[in-house]
mmCIF file of N, CA and C in Angstrom:
data_model
loop_
_atom_site.group_PDB
_atom_site.id
_atom_site.type_symbol
_atom_site.label_atom_id
_atom_site.label_comp_id
_atom_site.label_asym_id
_atom_site.label_seq_id
_atom_site.Cartn_x
_atom_site.Cartn_y
_atom_site.Cartn_z
ATOM 1 N N MET A 1 8.794 -26.544 -31.370
ATOM 2 C CA MET A 1 7.420 -26.188 -31.012
ATOM 3 C C MET A 1 7.413 -24.817 -30.358
ATOM 4 N N SER A 2 6.452 -23.983 -30.735
ATOM 5 C CA SER A 2 6.333 -22.637 -30.168
ATOM 6 C C SER A 2 5.835 -22.691 -28.741
ATOM 7 N N HIS A 3 6.262 -21.704 -27.980
ATOM 8 C CA HIS A 3 5.788 -21.560 -26.613
ATOM 9 C C HIS A 3 4.293 -21.253 -26.631
ATOM 10 N N SER A 4 3.537 -21.905 -25.765
ATOM 11 C CA SER A 4 2.096 -21.696 -25.685
ATOM 12 C C SER A 4 1.750 -21.214 -24.288
ATOM 13 N N GLU A 5 0.862 -20.249 -24.216
ATOM 14 C CA GLU A 5 0.496 -19.651 -22.942
ATOM 15 C C GLU A 5 -1.021 -19.544 -22.841
ATOM 16 N N ARG A 6 -1.566 -19.951 -21.715
ATOM 17 C CA ARG A 6 -3.006 -19.880 -21.457
ATOM 18 C C ARG A 6 -3.391 -18.444 -21.116
ATOM 19 N N VAL A 7 -4.550 -18.014 -21.617
ATOM 20 C CA VAL A 7 -5.075 -16.680 -21.313
ATOM 21 C C VAL A 7 -6.489 -16.829 -20.782
ATOM 22 N N ASP A 8 -6.728 -16.297 -19.587
ATOM 23 C CA ASP A 8 -8.074 -16.277 -19.021
ATOM 24 C C ASP A 8 -8.452 -14.843 -18.705
ATOM 25 N N SER A 9 -9.691 -14.482 -18.971
ATOM 26 C CA SER A 9 -10.184 -13.130 -18.764
ATOM 27 C C SER A 9 -10.969 -13.045 -17.462
ATOM 28 N N ASN A 10 -10.816 -11.932 -16.764
ATOM 29 C CA ASN A 10 -11.599 -11.681 -15.559
ATOM 30 C C ASN A 10 -12.915 -10.985 -15.883
ATOM 31 N N ARG A 11 -13.098 -10.595 -17.159
ATOM 32 C CA ARG A 11 -14.312 -9.869 -17.548
ATOM 33 C C ARG A 11 -15.239 -10.679 -18.449
ATOM 34 N N ALA A 12 -14.684 -11.581 -19.246
ATOM 35 C CA ALA A 12 -15.499 -12.397 -20.149
ATOM 36 C C ALA A 12 -16.228 -13.481 -19.350
ATOM 37 N N PRO A 13 -17.319 -14.037 -19.885
ATOM 38 C CA PRO A 13 -18.059 -15.082 -19.167
ATOM 39 C C PRO A 13 -17.211 -16.327 -18.946
ATOM 40 N N GLU A 14 -17.470 -16.987 -17.841
ATOM 41 C CA GLU A 14 -16.742 -18.212 -17.523
ATOM 42 C C GLU A 14 -16.991 -19.259 -18.607
ATOM 43 N N PRO A 15 -15.942 -20.006 -19.003
ATOM 44 C CA PRO A 15 -16.132 -21.085 -19.987
ATOM 45 C C PRO A 15 -17.123 -22.128 -19.454
ATOM 46 N N VAL A 16 -17.849 -22.782 -20.357
ATOM 47 C CA VAL A 16 -18.815 -23.804 -19.953
ATOM 48 C C VAL A 16 -18.197 -25.202 -19.961
ATOM 49 N N GLY A 17 -16.895 -25.275 -20.095
ATOM 50 C CA GLY A 17 -16.190 -26.553 -20.085
ATOM 51 C C GLY A 17 -14.743 -26.334 -19.694
ATOM 52 N N LEU A 18 -13.947 -27.386 -19.829
ATOM 53 C CA LEU A 18 -12.540 -27.331 -19.461
ATOM 54 C C LEU A 18 -11.718 -26.780 -20.624
ATOM 55 N N TYR A 19 -11.674 -25.462 -20.739
ATOM 56 C CA TYR A 19 -10.884 -24.801 -21.780
ATOM 57 C C TYR A 19 -10.623 -23.360 -21.354
ATOM 58 N N PRO A 20 -9.523 -22.778 -21.852
ATOM 59 C CA PRO A 20 -9.211 -21.388 -21.535
ATOM 60 C C PRO A 20 -9.978 -20.435 -22.453
ATOM 61 N N HIS A 21 -10.016 -19.176 -22.091
ATOM 62 C CA HIS A 21 -10.596 -18.182 -22.989
ATOM 63 C C HIS A 21 -9.777 -18.095 -24.278
ATOM 64 N N ALA A 22 -8.458 -18.230 -24.142
ATOM 65 C CA ALA A 22 -7.586 -18.138 -25.321
ATOM 66 C C ALA A 22 -6.249 -18.797 -25.028
ATOM 67 N N ARG A 23 -5.496 -19.036 -26.103
ATOM 68 C CA ARG A 23 -4.105 -19.495 -25.990
ATOM 69 C C ARG A 23 -3.264 -18.673 -26.933
ATOM 70 N N ARG A 24 -2.141 -18.245 -26.411
ATOM 71 C CA ARG A 24 -1.175 -17.527 -27.232
ATOM 72 C C ARG A 24 -0.116 -18.517 -27.689
ATOM 73 N N VAL A 25 0.151 -18.526 -28.995
ATOM 74 C CA VAL A 25 1.220 -19.340 -29.568
ATOM 75 C C VAL A 25 2.018 -18.393 -30.447
ATOM 76 N N GLY A 26 3.258 -18.110 -30.037
ATOM 77 C CA GLY A 26 4.044 -17.118 -30.763
ATOM 78 C C GLY A 26 3.332 -15.776 -30.694
ATOM 79 N N ASN A 27 3.126 -15.144 -31.853
ATOM 80 C CA ASN A 27 2.421 -13.864 -31.827
ATOM 81 C C ASN A 27 0.986 -14.000 -32.335
ATOM 82 N N LEU A 28 0.434 -15.215 -32.203
ATOM 83 C CA LEU A 28 -0.968 -15.439 -32.534
ATOM 84 C C LEU A 28 -1.754 -15.754 -31.270
ATOM 85 N N LEU A 29 -2.985 -15.258 -31.231
ATOM 86 C CA LEU A 29 -3.880 -15.502 -30.112
ATOM 87 C C LEU A 29 -5.104 -16.228 -30.662
ATOM 88 N N PHE A 30 -5.358 -17.434 -30.153
ATOM 89 C CA PHE A 30 -6.497 -18.246 -30.578
ATOM 90 C C PHE A 30 -7.542 -18.214 -29.479
ATOM 91 N N LEU A 31 -8.723 -17.674 -29.771
ATOM 92 C CA LEU A 31 -9.785 -17.611 -28.779
ATOM 93 C C LEU A 31 -10.680 -18.838 -28.887
ATOM 94 N N SER A 32 -11.103 -19.353 -27.741
ATOM 95 C CA SER A 32 -12.156 -20.370 -27.732
ATOM 96 C C SER A 32 -13.437 -19.685 -28.178
ATOM 97 N N GLY A 33 -14.461 -20.468 -28.501
ATOM 98 C CA GLY A 33 -15.742 -19.882 -28.902
ATOM 99 C C GLY A 33 -16.257 -18.935 -27.823
ATOM 100 N N VAL A 34 -16.695 -17.757 -28.242
ATOM 101 C CA VAL A 34 -17.178 -16.726 -27.317
ATOM 102 C C VAL A 34 -18.632 -16.414 -27.642
ATOM 103 N N GLY A 35 -19.474 -16.464 -26.623
ATOM 104 C CA GLY A 35 -20.886 -16.137 -26.781
ATOM 105 C C GLY A 35 -21.241 -14.864 -26.025
ATOM 106 N N PRO A 36 -22.529 -14.563 -25.965
ATOM 107 C CA PRO A 36 -22.976 -13.311 -25.350
ATOM 108 C C PRO A 36 -23.258 -13.375 -23.854
ATOM 109 N N ARG A 37 -23.025 -14.524 -23.209
ATOM 110 C CA ARG A 37 -23.305 -14.582 -21.768
ATOM 111 C C ARG A 37 -22.507 -13.519 -21.021
ATOM 112 N N GLU A 38 -22.934 -13.201 -19.798
ATOM 113 C CA GLU A 38 -22.210 -12.233 -18.973
ATOM 114 C C GLU A 38 -21.544 -12.957 -17.815
ATOM 115 N N ARG A 39 -20.368 -12.496 -17.432
ATOM 116 C CA ARG A 39 -19.610 -13.112 -16.346
ATOM 117 C C ARG A 39 -20.407 -13.084 -15.041
ATOM 118 N N GLY A 40 -20.380 -14.209 -14.333
ATOM 119 C CA GLY A 40 -21.010 -14.277 -13.021
ATOM 120 C C GLY A 40 -22.525 -14.363 -13.054
ATOM 121 N N SER A 41 -23.096 -14.620 -14.228
ATOM 122 C CA SER A 41 -24.556 -14.658 -14.337
ATOM 123 C C SER A 41 -24.976 -15.782 -15.271
ATOM 124 N N LYS A 42 -26.115 -16.381 -14.993
ATOM 125 C CA LYS A 42 -26.676 -17.388 -15.893
ATOM 126 C C LYS A 42 -27.564 -16.711 -16.933
ATOM 127 N N LYS A 43 -27.931 -15.454 -16.674
ATOM 128 C CA LYS A 43 -28.790 -14.713 -17.594
ATOM 129 C C LYS A 43 -28.000 -14.367 -18.857
ATOM 130 N N ILE A 44 -28.662 -14.507 -19.988
ATOM 131 C CA ILE A 44 -28.029 -14.196 -21.265
ATOM 132 C C ILE A 44 -28.678 -12.928 -21.812
ATOM 133 N N PRO A 45 -27.886 -11.904 -22.095
ATOM 134 C CA PRO A 45 -28.457 -10.651 -22.598
ATOM 135 C C PRO A 45 -29.358 -10.877 -23.818
ATOM 136 N N GLY A 46 -30.563 -10.337 -23.748
ATOM 137 C CA GLY A 46 -31.480 -10.420 -24.871
ATOM 138 C C GLY A 46 -32.219 -11.730 -25.019
ATOM 139 N N VAL A 47 -32.095 -12.654 -24.036
ATOM 140 C CA VAL A 47 -32.738 -13.963 -24.152
ATOM 141 C C VAL A 47 -33.771 -14.147 -23.041
ATOM 142 N N GLU A 48 -34.955 -14.576 -23.424
ATOM 143 C CA GLU A 48 -36.000 -14.920 -22.462
ATOM 144 C C GLU A 48 -36.222 -16.422 -22.524
ATOM 145 N N LEU A 49 -36.100 -17.085 -21.368
ATOM 146 C CA LEU A 49 -36.258 -18.537 -21.296
ATOM 147 C C LEU A 49 -37.531 -18.891 -20.538
ATOM 148 N N ASP A 50 -38.106 -20.059 -20.855
ATOM 149 C CA ASP A 50 -39.237 -20.551 -20.062
ATOM 150 C C ASP A 50 -38.689 -21.324 -18.858
ATOM 151 N N ALA A 51 -39.571 -21.857 -18.027
ATOM 152 C CA ALA A 51 -39.168 -22.554 -16.800
ATOM 153 C C ALA A 51 -38.283 -23.767 -17.079
ATOM 154 N N ALA A 52 -38.446 -24.359 -18.265
ATOM 155 C CA ALA A 52 -37.652 -25.539 -18.628
ATOM 156 C C ALA A 52 -36.306 -25.179 -19.265
ATOM 157 N N GLY A 53 -36.047 -23.873 -19.429
ATOM 158 C CA GLY A 53 -34.784 -23.442 -20.013
ATOM 159 C C GLY A 53 -34.796 -23.341 -21.522
ATOM 160 N N ASN A 54 -35.984 -23.433 -22.122
ATOM 161 C CA ASN A 54 -36.098 -23.293 -23.572
ATOM 162 C C ASN A 54 -36.223 -21.823 -23.953
ATOM 163 N N ILE A 55 -35.702 -21.473 -25.118
ATOM 164 C CA ILE A 55 -35.754 -20.086 -25.574
ATOM 165 C C ILE A 55 -37.184 -19.729 -25.972
ATOM 166 N N VAL A 56 -37.723 -18.686 -25.335
ATOM 167 C CA VAL A 56 -39.043 -18.166 -25.683
ATOM 168 C C VAL A 56 -38.872 -17.095 -26.755
ATOM 169 N N SER A 57 -37.891 -16.207 -26.530
ATOM 170 C CA SER A 57 -37.588 -15.158 -27.503
ATOM 171 C C SER A 57 -36.161 -14.679 -27.273
ATOM 172 N N TYR A 58 -35.601 -14.041 -28.299
ATOM 173 C CA TYR A 58 -34.271 -13.463 -28.130
ATOM 174 C C TYR A 58 -34.109 -12.280 -29.067
ATOM 175 N N ASP A 59 -33.199 -11.408 -28.696
ATOM 176 C CA ASP A 59 -32.891 -10.203 -29.460
ATOM 177 C C ASP A 59 -31.466 -10.355 -29.994
ATOM 178 N N ILE A 60 -31.324 -10.606 -31.296
ATOM 179 C CA ILE A 60 -29.995 -10.837 -31.871
ATOM 180 C C ILE A 60 -29.120 -9.601 -31.757
ATOM 181 N N GLU A 61 -29.695 -8.410 -31.825
ATOM 182 C CA GLU A 61 -28.887 -7.199 -31.721
ATOM 183 C C GLU A 61 -28.213 -7.113 -30.354
ATOM 184 N N THR A 62 -28.968 -7.363 -29.293
ATOM 185 C CA THR A 62 -28.412 -7.359 -27.937
ATOM 186 C C THR A 62 -27.320 -8.415 -27.806
ATOM 187 N N GLN A 63 -27.563 -9.599 -28.371
ATOM 188 C CA GLN A 63 -26.559 -10.667 -28.295
ATOM 189 C C GLN A 63 -25.295 -10.299 -29.072
ATOM 190 N N CYS A 64 -25.439 -9.664 -30.228
ATOM 191 C CA CYS A 64 -24.263 -9.257 -31.011
ATOM 192 C C CYS A 64 -23.406 -8.265 -30.220
ATOM 193 N N HIS A 65 -24.041 -7.248 -29.651
ATOM 194 C CA HIS A 65 -23.277 -6.269 -28.861
ATOM 195 C C HIS A 65 -22.541 -6.961 -27.714
ATOM 196 N N SER A 66 -23.201 -7.889 -27.058
ATOM 197 C CA SER A 66 -22.611 -8.580 -25.918
ATOM 198 C C SER A 66 -21.455 -9.497 -26.332
ATOM 199 N N VAL A 67 -21.612 -10.232 -27.430
ATOM 200 C CA VAL A 67 -20.541 -11.136 -27.867
ATOM 201 C C VAL A 67 -19.335 -10.335 -28.356
ATOM 202 N N PHE A 68 -19.569 -9.228 -29.057
ATOM 203 C CA PHE A 68 -18.443 -8.395 -29.498
ATOM 204 C C PHE A 68 -17.704 -7.817 -28.284
ATOM 205 N N ARG A 69 -18.452 -7.409 -27.271
ATOM 206 C CA ARG A 69 -17.842 -6.885 -26.040
ATOM 207 C C ARG A 69 -16.998 -7.962 -25.360
ATOM 208 N N ASN A 70 -17.520 -9.189 -25.281
ATOM 209 C CA ASN A 70 -16.773 -10.287 -24.647
ATOM 210 C C ASN A 70 -15.487 -10.601 -25.406
ATOM 211 N N VAL A 71 -15.543 -10.594 -26.736
ATOM 212 C CA VAL A 71 -14.331 -10.823 -27.535
ATOM 213 C C VAL A 71 -13.316 -9.726 -27.237
ATOM 214 N N ARG A 72 -13.777 -8.494 -27.188
ATOM 215 C CA ARG A 72 -12.887 -7.357 -26.896
ATOM 216 C C ARG A 72 -12.227 -7.514 -25.522
ATOM 217 N N TYR A 73 -13.007 -7.941 -24.525
ATOM 218 C CA TYR A 73 -12.451 -8.164 -23.179
ATOM 219 C C TYR A 73 -11.279 -9.144 -23.238
ATOM 220 N N ILE A 74 -11.474 -10.266 -23.909
ATOM 221 C CA ILE A 74 -10.428 -11.296 -23.973
ATOM 222 C C ILE A 74 -9.211 -10.763 -24.727
ATOM 223 N N LEU A 75 -9.438 -10.126 -25.860
ATOM 224 C CA LEU A 75 -8.332 -9.571 -26.645
ATOM 225 C C LEU A 75 -7.514 -8.591 -25.810
ATOM 226 N N GLU A 76 -8.198 -7.651 -25.157
ATOM 227 C CA GLU A 76 -7.501 -6.615 -24.392
ATOM 228 C C GLU A 76 -6.744 -7.196 -23.211
ATOM 229 N N GLU A 77 -7.366 -8.144 -22.503
ATOM 230 C CA GLU A 77 -6.679 -8.726 -21.343
ATOM 231 C C GLU A 77 -5.486 -9.583 -21.759
ATOM 232 N N ALA A 78 -5.474 -10.038 -23.019
ATOM 233 C CA ALA A 78 -4.350 -10.835 -23.521
ATOM 234 C C ALA A 78 -3.246 -9.959 -24.115
ATOM 235 N N GLY A 79 -3.515 -8.649 -24.228
ATOM 236 C CA GLY A 79 -2.523 -7.752 -24.813
ATOM 237 C C GLY A 79 -2.713 -7.530 -26.304
ATOM 238 N N SER A 80 -3.885 -7.882 -26.820
ATOM 239 C CA SER A 80 -4.211 -7.659 -28.225
ATOM 240 C C SER A 80 -5.306 -6.595 -28.298
ATOM 241 N N SER A 81 -5.965 -6.475 -29.440
ATOM 242 C CA SER A 81 -7.031 -5.480 -29.574
ATOM 243 C C SER A 81 -7.946 -5.837 -30.741
ATOM 244 N N TRP A 82 -9.091 -5.169 -30.783
ATOM 245 C CA TRP A 82 -10.121 -5.401 -31.802
ATOM 246 C C TRP A 82 -9.557 -5.310 -33.220
ATOM 247 N N ASP A 83 -8.685 -4.339 -33.458
ATOM 248 C CA ASP A 83 -8.151 -4.127 -34.810
ATOM 249 C C ASP A 83 -7.064 -5.139 -35.181
ATOM 250 N N ARG A 84 -6.729 -6.036 -34.261
ATOM 251 C CA ARG A 84 -5.727 -7.064 -34.545
ATOM 252 C C ARG A 84 -6.351 -8.433 -34.829
ATOM 253 N N LEU A 85 -7.680 -8.484 -34.892
ATOM 254 C CA LEU A 85 -8.348 -9.724 -35.310
ATOM 255 C C LEU A 85 -7.969 -10.013 -36.758
ATOM 256 N N VAL A 86 -7.637 -11.263 -37.051
ATOM 257 C CA VAL A 86 -7.280 -11.626 -38.430
ATOM 258 C C VAL A 86 -8.256 -12.611 -39.066
ATOM 259 N N ASP A 87 -8.942 -13.406 -38.240
ATOM 260 C CA ASP A 87 -9.865 -14.393 -38.778
ATOM 261 C C ASP A 87 -10.967 -14.661 -37.758
ATOM 262 N N VAL A 88 -12.215 -14.581 -38.206
ATOM 263 C CA VAL A 88 -13.357 -14.803 -37.317
ATOM 264 C C VAL A 88 -14.337 -15.762 -37.992
ATOM 265 N N THR A 89 -14.713 -16.802 -37.257
ATOM 266 C CA THR A 89 -15.781 -17.689 -37.690
ATOM 267 C C THR A 89 -16.982 -17.394 -36.806
ATOM 268 N N VAL A 90 -18.115 -17.121 -37.445
ATOM 269 C CA VAL A 90 -19.332 -16.753 -36.725
ATOM 270 C C VAL A 90 -20.366 -17.855 -36.902
ATOM 271 N N TYR A 91 -20.950 -18.273 -35.793
ATOM 272 C CA TYR A 91 -21.986 -19.302 -35.806
ATOM 273 C C TYR A 91 -23.313 -18.648 -35.446
ATOM 274 N N LEU A 92 -24.306 -18.797 -36.321
ATOM 275 C CA LEU A 92 -25.653 -18.277 -36.076
ATOM 276 C C LEU A 92 -26.640 -19.438 -36.071
ATOM 277 N N THR A 93 -27.567 -19.432 -35.104
ATOM 278 C CA THR A 93 -28.557 -20.516 -35.053
ATOM 279 C C THR A 93 -29.766 -20.244 -35.953
ATOM 280 N N ASP A 94 -29.900 -19.020 -36.466
ATOM 281 C CA ASP A 94 -30.983 -18.713 -37.412
ATOM 282 C C ASP A 94 -30.446 -17.754 -38.467
ATOM 283 N N MET A 95 -29.760 -18.309 -39.447
ATOM 284 C CA MET A 95 -29.099 -17.507 -40.478
ATOM 285 C C MET A 95 -30.082 -16.573 -41.181
ATOM 286 N N LYS A 96 -31.228 -17.099 -41.598
ATOM 287 C CA LYS A 96 -32.171 -16.316 -42.382
ATOM 288 C C LYS A 96 -32.670 -15.092 -41.601
ATOM 289 N N LYS A 97 -33.024 -15.288 -40.348
ATOM 290 C CA LYS A 97 -33.586 -14.203 -39.542
ATOM 291 C C LYS A 97 -32.513 -13.250 -39.012
ATOM 292 N N ASP A 98 -31.360 -13.789 -38.618
ATOM 293 C CA ASP A 98 -30.385 -12.992 -37.859
ATOM 294 C C ASP A 98 -29.243 -12.405 -38.679
ATOM 295 N N PHE A 99 -28.969 -12.961 -39.860
ATOM 296 C CA PHE A 99 -27.818 -12.486 -40.625
ATOM 297 C C PHE A 99 -27.873 -10.992 -40.940
ATOM 298 N N PRO A 100 -29.006 -10.437 -41.401
ATOM 299 C CA PRO A 100 -29.011 -9.007 -41.745
ATOM 300 C C PRO A 100 -28.619 -8.097 -40.569
ATOM 301 N N THR A 101 -29.139 -8.373 -39.377
ATOM 302 C CA THR A 101 -28.816 -7.551 -38.198
ATOM 303 C C THR A 101 -27.354 -7.722 -37.817
ATOM 304 N N TYR A 102 -26.917 -8.978 -37.743
ATOM 305 C CA TYR A 102 -25.519 -9.253 -37.400
ATOM 306 C C TYR A 102 -24.578 -8.612 -38.418
ATOM 307 N N ASN A 103 -24.878 -8.692 -39.693
ATOM 308 C CA ASN A 103 -24.021 -8.151 -40.742
ATOM 309 C C ASN A 103 -23.934 -6.622 -40.643
ATOM 310 N N ARG A 104 -25.056 -5.977 -40.318
ATOM 311 C CA ARG A 104 -25.082 -4.519 -40.139
ATOM 312 C C ARG A 104 -24.218 -4.108 -38.933
ATOM 313 N N LEU A 105 -24.369 -4.823 -37.821
ATOM 314 C CA LEU A 105 -23.585 -4.496 -36.626
ATOM 315 C C LEU A 105 -22.099 -4.763 -36.854
ATOM 316 N N TRP A 106 -21.781 -5.853 -37.550
ATOM 317 C CA TRP A 106 -20.384 -6.157 -37.896
ATOM 318 C C TRP A 106 -19.765 -4.957 -38.607
ATOM 319 N N ALA A 107 -20.478 -4.434 -39.611
ATOM 320 C CA ALA A 107 -19.976 -3.286 -40.382
ATOM 321 C C ALA A 107 -19.753 -2.072 -39.482
ATOM 322 N N GLU A 108 -20.634 -1.853 -38.518
ATOM 323 C CA GLU A 108 -20.467 -0.725 -37.584
ATOM 324 C C GLU A 108 -19.229 -0.928 -36.708
ATOM 325 N N TYR A 109 -19.048 -2.128 -36.181
ATOM 326 C CA TYR A 109 -17.929 -2.400 -35.278
ATOM 327 C C TYR A 109 -16.575 -2.362 -35.983
ATOM 328 N N PHE A 110 -16.563 -2.622 -37.289
ATOM 329 C CA PHE A 110 -15.294 -2.656 -38.017
ATOM 330 C C PHE A 110 -15.099 -1.473 -38.954
ATOM 331 N N LYS A 111 -15.981 -0.490 -38.926
ATOM 332 C CA LYS A 111 -15.909 0.631 -39.886
ATOM 333 C C LYS A 111 -14.610 1.419 -39.779
ATOM 334 N N ASP A 112 -13.991 1.486 -38.601
ATOM 335 C CA ASP A 112 -12.752 2.248 -38.431
ATOM 336 C C ASP A 112 -11.504 1.375 -38.439
ATOM 337 N N VAL A 113 -11.666 0.091 -38.738
ATOM 338 C CA VAL A 113 -10.525 -0.825 -38.794
ATOM 339 C C VAL A 113 -10.031 -0.851 -40.240
ATOM 340 N N PRO A 114 -8.779 -0.395 -40.473
ATOM 341 C CA PRO A 114 -8.265 -0.313 -41.853
ATOM 342 C C PRO A 114 -8.333 -1.638 -42.608
ATOM 343 N N THR A 115 -7.985 -2.735 -41.953
ATOM 344 C CA THR A 115 -8.049 -4.052 -42.581
ATOM 345 C C THR A 115 -8.879 -4.962 -41.688
ATOM 346 N N PRO A 116 -10.183 -5.074 -41.976
ATOM 347 C CA PRO A 116 -11.022 -5.952 -41.154
ATOM 348 C C PRO A 116 -10.569 -7.405 -41.271
ATOM 349 N N PRO A 117 -10.956 -8.238 -40.299
ATOM 350 C CA PRO A 117 -10.558 -9.641 -40.350
ATOM 351 C C PRO A 117 -11.282 -10.403 -41.457
ATOM 352 N N CYS A 118 -10.693 -11.524 -41.847
ATOM 353 C CA CYS A 118 -11.405 -12.462 -42.702
ATOM 354 C C CYS A 118 -12.582 -12.983 -41.883
ATOM 355 N N ARG A 119 -13.653 -13.390 -42.567
ATOM 356 C CA ARG A 119 -14.847 -13.821 -41.838
ATOM 357 C C ARG A 119 -15.535 -14.948 -42.567
ATOM 358 N N THR A 120 -15.973 -15.934 -41.794
ATOM 359 C CA THR A 120 -16.810 -17.013 -42.296
ATOM 360 C C THR A 120 -18.021 -17.079 -41.377
ATOM 361 N N THR A 121 -19.224 -17.134 -41.954
ATOM 362 C CA THR A 121 -20.444 -17.200 -41.154
ATOM 363 C C THR A 121 -21.177 -18.487 -41.482
ATOM 364 N N LEU A 122 -21.470 -19.251 -40.446
ATOM 365 C CA LEU A 122 -22.118 -20.552 -40.604
ATOM 366 C C LEU A 122 -23.462 -20.573 -39.894
ATOM 367 N N GLY A 123 -24.454 -21.203 -40.513
ATOM 368 C CA GLY A 123 -25.726 -21.454 -39.861
ATOM 369 C C GLY A 123 -25.679 -22.838 -39.249
ATOM 370 N N ILE A 124 -25.964 -22.927 -37.946
ATOM 371 C CA ILE A 124 -25.920 -24.209 -37.246
ATOM 372 C C ILE A 124 -27.232 -24.412 -36.488
ATOM 373 N N THR A 125 -27.494 -25.637 -36.061
ATOM 374 C CA THR A 125 -28.778 -25.927 -35.424
ATOM 375 C C THR A 125 -28.831 -25.543 -33.950
ATOM 376 N N ALA A 126 -27.703 -25.569 -33.246
ATOM 377 C CA ALA A 126 -27.724 -25.258 -31.817
ATOM 378 C C ALA A 126 -26.315 -24.945 -31.324
ATOM 379 N N LEU A 127 -26.263 -24.263 -30.187
ATOM 380 C CA LEU A 127 -25.015 -23.997 -29.473
ATOM 381 C C LEU A 127 -25.161 -24.579 -28.067
ATOM 382 N N PRO A 128 -24.055 -24.761 -27.315
ATOM 383 C CA PRO A 128 -24.129 -25.457 -26.026
ATOM 384 C C PRO A 128 -24.986 -24.770 -24.956
ATOM 385 N N THR A 129 -25.182 -23.471 -25.078
ATOM 386 C CA THR A 129 -26.063 -22.757 -24.156
ATOM 387 C C THR A 129 -27.151 -22.106 -25.007
ATOM 388 N N PRO A 130 -28.226 -21.603 -24.417
ATOM 389 C CA PRO A 130 -29.318 -21.042 -25.233
ATOM 390 C C PRO A 130 -28.989 -19.661 -25.808
ATOM 391 N N ILE A 131 -28.024 -19.659 -26.713
ATOM 392 C CA ILE A 131 -27.580 -18.420 -27.362
ATOM 393 C C ILE A 131 -27.791 -18.555 -28.866
ATOM 394 N N ALA A 132 -27.783 -17.428 -29.566
ATOM 395 C CA ALA A 132 -28.038 -17.434 -31.007
ATOM 396 C C ALA A 132 -26.797 -17.131 -31.833
ATOM 397 N N ILE A 133 -25.691 -16.737 -31.167
ATOM 398 C CA ILE A 133 -24.466 -16.382 -31.888
ATOM 399 C C ILE A 133 -23.244 -16.751 -31.044
ATOM 400 N N GLU A 134 -22.194 -17.210 -31.728
ATOM 401 C CA GLU A 134 -20.910 -17.474 -31.078
ATOM 402 C C GLU A 134 -19.817 -17.141 -32.083
ATOM 403 N N LEU A 135 -18.702 -16.597 -31.587
ATOM 404 C CA LEU A 135 -17.568 -16.235 -32.447
ATOM 405 C C LEU A 135 -16.347 -17.052 -32.072
ATOM 406 N N LYS A 136 -15.608 -17.490 -33.081
ATOM 407 C CA LYS A 136 -14.323 -18.175 -32.918
ATOM 408 C C LYS A 136 -13.300 -17.279 -33.606
ATOM 409 N N CYS A 137 -12.309 -16.797 -32.859
ATOM 410 C CA CYS A 137 -11.429 -15.742 -33.366
ATOM 411 C C CYS A 137 -9.953 -16.088 -33.279
ATOM 412 N N VAL A 138 -9.195 -15.523 -34.219
ATOM 413 C CA VAL A 138 -7.735 -15.558 -34.191
ATOM 414 C C VAL A 138 -7.279 -14.100 -34.357
ATOM 415 N N ALA A 139 -6.321 -13.694 -33.515
ATOM 416 C CA ALA A 139 -5.801 -12.328 -33.577
ATOM 417 C C ALA A 139 -4.279 -12.366 -33.457
ATOM 418 N N THR A 140 -3.643 -11.273 -33.802
ATOM 419 C CA THR A 140 -2.207 -11.143 -33.558
ATOM 420 C C THR A 140 -2.006 -10.465 -32.218
ATOM 421 N N ILE A 141 -0.817 -10.665 -31.673
ATOM 422 C CA ILE A 141 -0.489 -10.133 -30.351
ATOM 423 C C ILE A 141 1.013 -9.849 -30.332
ATOM 424 N N GLY A 142 1.413 -8.910 -29.532
ATOM 425 C CA GLY A 142 2.838 -8.613 -29.418
ATOM 426 C C GLY A 142 3.313 -7.722 -30.545
ATOM 427 N N ASP A 143 4.573 -7.845 -30.886
ATOM 428 C CA ASP A 143 5.222 -6.935 -31.842
ATOM 429 C C ASP A 143 4.614 -6.977 -33.223
#
């Protein structure tokens, strides 16, 4: 069995359950699902909630920038980097409305990466917090 090491970020948002930001196994880094929340805050970038905590409106572009930044934080603190992502699963709560914006931003963020990661995008009904996007990532690390 390969050595496994827990990775926690001081910059990414705190997990909403009992799990690490990532685990390193050999030279692979497996990230837990990452959303656009900000560390130390209940406020979600680009999201307006009513008094009951229901989403009134949200800006997918703001959420995309924030989730990509959070993924980068975890990768960098683990000793990896954006260009070492190998596989990304993306969850969107409104595929029809949000896919074009997310797809455009994805292309911008990966335009200088010689070999972008594999990608799967899924439309789902809800995420554990009032967010519209979450990423599940695998990257390489080390030599």
